[in-house]
Amino acid sequence: MTEIRVAIIGGGGFMGTAHSLGWALAPIAGDAGATIRKAVLVEATEERAKLAAKRLNWDDWSADWREVIARDDIDVIDIVTPPSSHAEIAIAALAAGKHVFVEKPIGNDLADADLMQAAAAKATTVTQVGFNYRHAAAITFIKRLLDDGTLGHPLQFRAHYTQDVGVLGRVLSGWRAQKGAVGSGVTGDIGSHIIDLASYLVGDIDAVTAIVGAKDPAENSAWLSDEERRGGRHLDDAALWMAKFRNGAIGSFAATVFASGRKNRLFFELECTRGNVEFDWNHCDEVRLSLVSDPAEQQGFRTVSLNENHDDYWWPLGGMGSGYVDDAALQLQKFVRAIMDRRPGSPSFAEATRTQRVIAAVMQSADTHQWVTVDEVTA
């Protein structure tokens, strides 16, 4: 069987841990079509790289990503660094003939995303971006209900991604607190996930209108004014936006890190002509479903518990429980299958660049207080 040899760049942090566990689980939990070797972990210093590699069970370590990319014994470059470095590393890896997996958001901003998309279009290798939630078994099930016509035509998509890390003060430091490193705060970070899910399930977003809020972490007060937010180095800590989809559907979105008590709650409801479906990541092994075709005496929501009859559910019976690491492994497993089948990964660099363009449109609308057409936004 073919062996896929992986190097992870920036592998010592939270997302590096998730990917390390995912690479280990992917070939065990299901057929990836190849064996996977966790060959090299790269960090900023030799000491950090060595400690992380030993902790996460990588064969080797390095503090020089350029040297690792040039190695003949590496097939895949997995990039989990802050977004400001995604473009440089990914473009170099593609030029070296490597398959590239990069964490979301695809880049620091739309300019970086455009460069990465152009490089991927010229490459003969496989690329994929880490929007992990779209690979969950519940999302796969909802996608099938849309594709086979069970739910009918999408009408309205409503999504919230809420966390309490801003209230707890844990996210307001490091690269996420720097304009030049993350690009667009909460919208570009967790907001990108619900944009990706909307695009995957409903279709392309044509236009948005938005409002955002930013807080001074030193002040226990309300949101800053737009002038204060734009004039300083404050990123958005909360955002609300409405959207028009190309297929005529409409949508509303909310993202914030100032939601006390919310523990990574990604929730959406999708209303269609033949039914309605709800998903809540805090209950990720369940889908709430209502169909117009249900008998009158059974009208209303029912809970579908995922089980062995659903795609992307690994356990031999329902109720075993799945979670974030399973999701990380699913997306990496599908990436390896794409490599073996010589087909594009999903979401591709092009899809992720489209998501980045929507993010840019949201931020432009928040500044102009007008509807913004996504296709008209440029770097």
Coordinates of C-alpha atoms in Angstrom, one line a residue:
M1 CA 0.0 0.0 0.0
T2 CA 1.2 3.5 -0.8
E3 CA 2.6 5.5 2.2
I4 CA 1.9 9.2 2.5
R5 CA 4.6 11.0 4.3
V6 CA 3.5 14.2 6.1
A7 CA 5.2 17.2 7.5
I8 CA 3.3 19.6 9.7
I9 CA 4.4 23.2 9.8
G10 CA 3.6 25.0 13.1
G11 CA 2.5 21.8 14.7
G12 CA 3.1 22.6 18.4
G13 CA 0.0 24.5 19.1
F14 CA -3.7 23.8 19.6
M15 CA -4.5 23.1 15.9
G16 CA -1.3 21.2 15.5
T17 CA -2.4 18.9 18.3
A18 CA -5.8 18.4 16.6
H19 CA -4.1 17.6 13.3
S20 CA -1.6 15.3 14.9
L21 CA -4.4 13.3 16.5
G22 CA -6.3 13.4 13.2
W23 CA -3.4 12.1 11.1
A24 CA -3.1 9.2 13.6
L25 CA -6.8 8.4 13.6
A26 CA -7.6 8.8 9.9
P27 CA -6.2 5.5 8.6
I28 CA -7.4 3.5 11.7
A29 CA -11.0 4.7 11.7
G30 CA -11.7 4.1 8.0
D31 CA -10.0 3.3 4.8
A32 CA -7.9 6.2 3.6
G33 CA -6.5 4.3 0.7
A34 CA -2.9 4.7 2.0
T35 CA -0.9 4.4 5.1
I36 CA 0.1 7.7 6.7
R37 CA 3.5 8.4 8.3
K38 CA 3.8 11.4 10.6
A39 CA 7.3 12.2 9.4
V40 CA 8.3 15.7 10.5
L41 CA 7.0 18.4 12.9
V42 CA 8.2 22.0 12.3
E43 CA 8.2 24.7 14.9
A44 CA 9.8 28.1 15.3
T45 CA 12.7 26.7 17.4
E46 CA 14.5 23.4 17.6
E47 CA 13.6 23.0 21.3
R48 CA 9.9 23.7 20.7
A49 CA 9.9 21.4 17.6
K50 CA 11.6 18.5 19.5
L51 CA 9.3 18.7 22.5
A52 CA 6.1 18.9 20.3
A53 CA 7.3 16.0 18.1
K54 CA 7.9 13.8 21.0
R55 CA 4.6 14.7 22.7
L56 CA 2.6 14.2 19.5
N57 CA 4.5 11.2 18.2
W58 CA 6.2 12.6 15.1
D59 CA 9.3 10.8 13.7
D60 CA 11.4 13.9 13.3
W61 CA 11.5 17.6 14.0
S62 CA 12.9 20.8 12.5
A63 CA 12.9 24.5 12.9
D64 CA 13.4 25.2 9.1
W65 CA 10.3 24.8 7.1
R66 CA 12.1 25.6 3.8
E67 CA 14.5 22.7 4.3
V68 CA 11.6 20.4 5.1
I69 CA 9.6 21.4 2.0
A70 CA 12.6 20.7 -0.2
R71 CA 13.0 17.1 1.1
D72 CA 12.3 14.3 -1.3
D73 CA 10.9 12.1 1.4
I74 CA 7.9 14.3 2.1
D75 CA 4.7 14.1 0.2
V76 CA 2.3 16.4 2.1
I77 CA 2.8 19.8 3.8
D78 CA 0.2 20.4 6.5
I79 CA 0.2 24.1 7.4
V80 CA -1.2 25.1 10.8
T81 CA 0.7 28.4 11.3
P82 CA -1.0 31.8 11.9
P83 CA -2.7 32.9 8.7
S84 CA -0.2 35.6 7.9
S85 CA 2.3 32.9 6.8
H86 CA 0.0 30.6 5.0
A87 CA 0.6 32.1 1.5
E88 CA 4.4 32.0 1.6
I89 CA 4.6 28.4 2.9
A90 CA 1.8 27.0 0.7
I91 CA 3.1 28.6 -2.5
A92 CA 6.6 27.4 -1.8
A93 CA 5.3 23.9 -1.1
L94 CA 3.3 23.8 -4.3
A95 CA 6.3 24.9 -6.3
A96 CA 8.2 22.0 -4.7
G97 CA 5.6 19.6 -5.9
K98 CA 4.0 18.8 -2.6
H99 CA 0.3 18.2 -1.8
V100 CA -0.8 21.0 0.5
F101 CA -3.4 21.1 3.3
V102 CA -3.8 24.5 5.0
E103 CA -5.9 25.5 8.0
K104 CA -8.6 28.0 7.6
P105 CA -8.8 30.8 6.9
I106 CA -6.9 30.2 3.7
G107 CA -4.8 33.3 4.2
N108 CA -4.3 36.6 6.0
D109 CA -6.5 38.5 3.6
L110 CA -8.0 38.3 0.1
A111 CA -4.7 39.2 -1.6
D112 CA -3.0 36.2 -0.1
A113 CA -6.0 34.0 -0.9
D114 CA -5.9 35.1 -4.6
L115 CA -2.2 34.3 -4.8
M116 CA -2.7 30.9 -3.2
Q117 CA -5.6 30.1 -5.6
A118 CA -3.5 31.0 -8.6
A119 CA -0.6 28.8 -7.4
A120 CA -3.0 25.9 -6.8
A121 CA -4.5 26.3 -10.3
K122 CA -1.0 25.9 -11.8
A123 CA 0.0 22.9 -9.6
T124 CA -0.5 19.3 -10.4
T125 CA -0.8 18.3 -6.7
V126 CA -3.8 18.2 -4.4
T127 CA -4.8 21.1 -2.2
Q128 CA -7.4 21.4 0.6
V129 CA -8.4 23.9 3.3
G130 CA -9.3 22.9 6.8
F131 CA -13.0 23.8 7.2
N132 CA -13.4 20.7 9.4
Y133 CA -17.1 21.1 10.3
R134 CA -18.4 20.5 6.8
H135 CA -17.0 16.9 7.1
A136 CA -19.0 15.9 10.2
A137 CA -21.4 13.0 9.7
A138 CA -24.4 15.3 10.5
I139 CA -23.4 17.8 7.8
T140 CA -22.9 14.9 5.3
F141 CA -26.4 13.7 6.1
I142 CA -27.9 17.2 5.7
K143 CA -26.1 17.6 2.4
R144 CA -27.6 14.3 1.1
L145 CA -31.1 15.5 2.1
L146 CA -30.5 18.6 0.0
D147 CA -29.0 16.7 -3.0
D148 CA -31.6 14.1 -3.2
G149 CA -34.5 16.6 -3.0
T150 CA -35.8 15.5 0.4
L151 CA -35.7 19.1 1.8
G152 CA -36.5 20.8 -1.5
H153 CA -35.2 24.2 -2.5
P154 CA -33.3 26.2 0.2
L155 CA -35.2 29.3 1.4
Q156 CA -33.5 30.7 4.5
F157 CA -30.3 29.8 6.3
R158 CA -29.7 31.2 9.9
A159 CA -26.4 30.5 11.6
H160 CA -24.8 31.5 14.9
Y161 CA -21.2 30.7 16.0
T162 CA -20.9 31.9 19.6
Q163 CA -18.1 31.5 22.2
D164 CA -17.3 32.9 25.6
V165 CA -13.5 33.1 25.2
G166 CA -13.7 37.0 24.9
V167 CA -15.6 37.2 28.2
L168 CA -13.0 34.9 29.8
G169 CA -10.1 36.9 28.3
R170 CA -8.4 33.9 26.6
V171 CA -8.6 34.9 23.0
L172 CA -7.4 38.5 23.2
S173 CA -3.7 37.8 22.9
G174 CA -1.3 36.3 20.5
W175 CA -1.8 36.3 16.7
R176 CA -5.7 36.5 17.0
A177 CA -5.3 39.9 18.6
Q178 CA -3.2 41.4 15.8
K179 CA -4.7 43.0 12.7
G180 CA -1.7 42.0 10.6
A181 CA -1.9 38.3 11.6
V182 CA -5.5 37.4 11.5
G183 CA -7.0 39.9 9.0
S184 CA -10.6 40.3 10.2
G185 CA -11.1 39.1 13.7
V186 CA -14.1 37.0 14.6
T187 CA -15.6 37.2 11.1
G188 CA -12.4 35.8 9.5
D189 CA -11.9 33.2 12.3
I190 CA -15.0 31.4 13.5
G191 CA -17.3 33.4 11.1
S192 CA -15.5 31.7 8.2
H193 CA -16.9 28.3 9.3
I194 CA -20.5 29.3 9.0
I195 CA -19.8 31.0 5.7
D196 CA -18.2 27.8 4.4
L197 CA -21.2 25.7 5.7
A198 CA -23.7 28.1 4.1
S199 CA -21.8 27.9 0.8
Y200 CA -21.5 24.1 0.9
L201 CA -25.1 23.5 1.8
V202 CA -27.0 26.3 0.2
G203 CA -24.7 27.8 -2.5
D204 CA -22.7 30.9 -3.3
I205 CA -23.4 34.1 -1.4
D206 CA -24.0 37.0 -3.8
A207 CA -24.3 40.0 -1.5
V208 CA -24.0 40.9 2.2
T209 CA -24.9 43.8 4.5
A210 CA -23.1 43.8 7.9
I211 CA -22.5 45.4 11.3
V212 CA -19.5 44.5 13.5
G213 CA -18.5 45.3 17.1
A214 CA -15.1 45.6 18.7
K215 CA -14.1 46.0 22.3
D216 CA -11.1 47.4 24.0
P217 CA -9.9 44.4 26.1
A218 CA -8.8 46.8 28.9
E219 CA -12.3 48.3 29.2
N220 CA -15.4 46.6 30.7
S221 CA -17.7 48.6 28.4
A222 CA -19.8 48.5 25.3
W223 CA -18.6 48.2 21.7
L224 CA -16.3 50.9 20.4
S225 CA -17.6 53.3 17.8
D226 CA -16.9 52.5 14.1
E227 CA -14.4 55.4 14.1
E228 CA -12.5 54.1 17.1
R229 CA -12.5 50.6 15.7
R230 CA -11.2 51.6 12.3
G231 CA -8.7 54.1 13.8
G232 CA -7.0 51.7 16.2
R233 CA -5.7 48.2 16.0
H234 CA -9.0 46.6 17.2
L235 CA -10.4 43.6 15.4
D236 CA -14.0 42.7 15.3
D237 CA -15.1 40.7 18.3
A238 CA -18.7 40.3 17.1
A239 CA -20.5 40.5 13.8
L240 CA -24.0 40.3 12.3
W241 CA -24.6 40.1 8.6
M242 CA -27.4 39.3 6.2
A243 CA -26.9 37.6 2.9
K244 CA -28.5 37.0 -0.5
F245 CA -27.6 33.7 -2.2
R246 CA -27.2 33.3 -5.9
N247 CA -30.1 30.7 -6.0
G248 CA -32.5 33.2 -4.4
A249 CA -32.2 32.0 -0.8
I250 CA -31.6 34.5 2.0
G251 CA -29.5 34.2 5.2
S252 CA -28.5 35.7 8.5
F253 CA -25.3 35.1 10.4
A254 CA -23.9 36.0 13.8
A255 CA -20.5 35.4 15.3
T256 CA -19.1 36.5 18.7
V257 CA -16.6 35.6 21.4
F258 CA -18.5 37.6 24.0
A259 CA -21.3 35.1 24.6
S260 CA -21.1 34.1 28.3
G261 CA -21.7 30.4 28.8
R262 CA -21.5 29.5 25.1
K263 CA -18.9 26.8 24.6
N264 CA -18.0 26.7 20.9
R265 CA -21.7 26.7 19.9
L266 CA -22.0 26.4 16.1
F267 CA -25.7 26.3 15.3
F268 CA -27.7 26.7 12.1
E269 CA -31.3 26.2 10.9
L270 CA -32.1 25.7 7.2
E271 CA -35.6 26.2 6.0
C272 CA -36.5 24.7 2.6
T273 CA -39.6 24.2 0.6
R274 CA -40.1 20.6 1.7
G275 CA -38.7 20.7 5.2
N276 CA -36.5 22.3 7.9
V277 CA -33.3 21.0 9.5
E278 CA -31.3 22.2 12.6
F279 CA -27.8 21.4 13.6
D280 CA -26.0 22.3 16.9
W281 CA -22.3 21.3 17.2
N282 CA -22.8 21.0 21.0
H283 CA -25.0 18.0 20.0
C284 CA -23.1 17.0 17.0
D285 CA -24.4 13.4 16.8
E286 CA -27.9 14.6 16.2
V287 CA -29.9 16.4 13.5
R288 CA -33.3 17.9 14.1
L289 CA -35.6 17.4 11.1
S290 CA -39.1 18.4 10.1
L291 CA -40.6 17.4 6.7
V292 CA -43.7 18.8 5.1
S293 CA -44.5 15.2 3.9
D294 CA -44.8 14.0 7.5
P295 CA -48.4 12.8 8.5
A296 CA -50.5 15.6 10.0
E297 CA -50.5 13.9 13.4
Q298 CA -46.6 13.7 13.4
Q299 CA -45.9 17.2 12.2
G300 CA -43.0 18.9 14.1
F301 CA -39.4 18.3 14.7
R302 CA -37.9 14.9 15.4
T303 CA -34.4 14.1 16.4
V304 CA -32.3 11.9 14.1
S305 CA -29.5 10.2 16.0
L306 CA -26.6 9.4 13.8
N307 CA -25.6 5.8 13.6
E308 CA -23.8 3.2 11.4
N309 CA -26.3 3.8 8.6
H310 CA -25.0 7.4 8.0
D311 CA -22.0 8.2 5.9
D312 CA -18.9 9.4 7.8
Y313 CA -20.1 7.8 11.1
W314 CA -17.4 5.4 12.2
W315 CA -18.9 3.5 15.1
P316 CA -20.8 0.2 14.8
L317 CA -23.9 1.6 16.5
G318 CA -25.4 4.9 17.3
G319 CA -24.8 6.7 20.6
M320 CA -21.0 6.0 20.8
G321 CA -20.2 9.7 20.5
S322 CA -18.0 11.6 18.1
G323 CA -16.3 15.0 18.3
Y324 CA -13.6 17.4 17.2
V325 CA -10.8 14.8 16.8
D326 CA -13.1 12.6 14.7
D327 CA -13.9 15.7 12.5
A328 CA -10.2 16.4 12.1
A329 CA -9.5 12.9 11.1
L330 CA -12.4 12.8 8.6
Q331 CA -11.1 15.8 6.7
L332 CA -7.6 14.5 6.5
Q333 CA -8.8 11.0 5.5
K334 CA -10.8 12.6 2.6
F335 CA -7.7 14.6 1.7
V336 CA -5.6 11.5 1.4
R337 CA -8.4 9.8 -0.7
A338 CA -8.3 12.8 -3.0
I339 CA -4.5 12.4 -3.4
M340 CA -4.9 8.7 -4.1
D341 CA -7.7 9.3 -6.6
R342 CA -5.9 12.2 -8.2
R343 CA -8.8 14.6 -7.8
P344 CA -9.3 18.0 -6.1
G345 CA -9.6 18.2 -2.4
S346 CA -12.7 19.8 -0.9
P347 CA -13.0 22.6 0.1
S348 CA -10.4 23.6 -2.5
F349 CA -8.3 26.7 -2.5
A350 CA -10.8 28.2 -5.0
E351 CA -13.7 27.5 -2.6
A352 CA -11.8 28.9 0.4
T353 CA -10.8 32.0 -1.6
R354 CA -14.5 32.6 -2.3
T355 CA -15.2 32.3 1.5
Q356 CA -12.4 34.9 2.0
R357 CA -14.1 37.2 -0.5
V358 CA -17.3 37.0 1.5
I359 CA -15.4 37.8 4.7
A360 CA -13.9 40.9 2.9
A361 CA -17.4 41.9 1.7
V362 CA -18.7 41.6 5.3
M363 CA -15.9 43.9 6.6
Q364 CA -16.4 46.4 3.7
S365 CA -20.1 46.5 4.4
A366 CA -19.5 47.1 8.1
D367 CA -17.4 50.2 7.1
T368 CA -19.7 51.6 4.4
H369 CA -23.1 50.6 5.9
Q370 CA -24.2 49.4 2.5
W371 CA -24.9 46.2 0.7
V372 CA -21.8 44.8 -0.9
T373 CA -21.7 42.5 -3.9
V374 CA -19.2 39.7 -3.2
D375 CA -17.9 39.4 -6.8
E376 CA -17.1 43.1 -6.9
V377 CA -14.7 42.9 -3.9
T378 CA -11.1 42.9 -4.9
A379 CA -7.8 42.6 -3.0

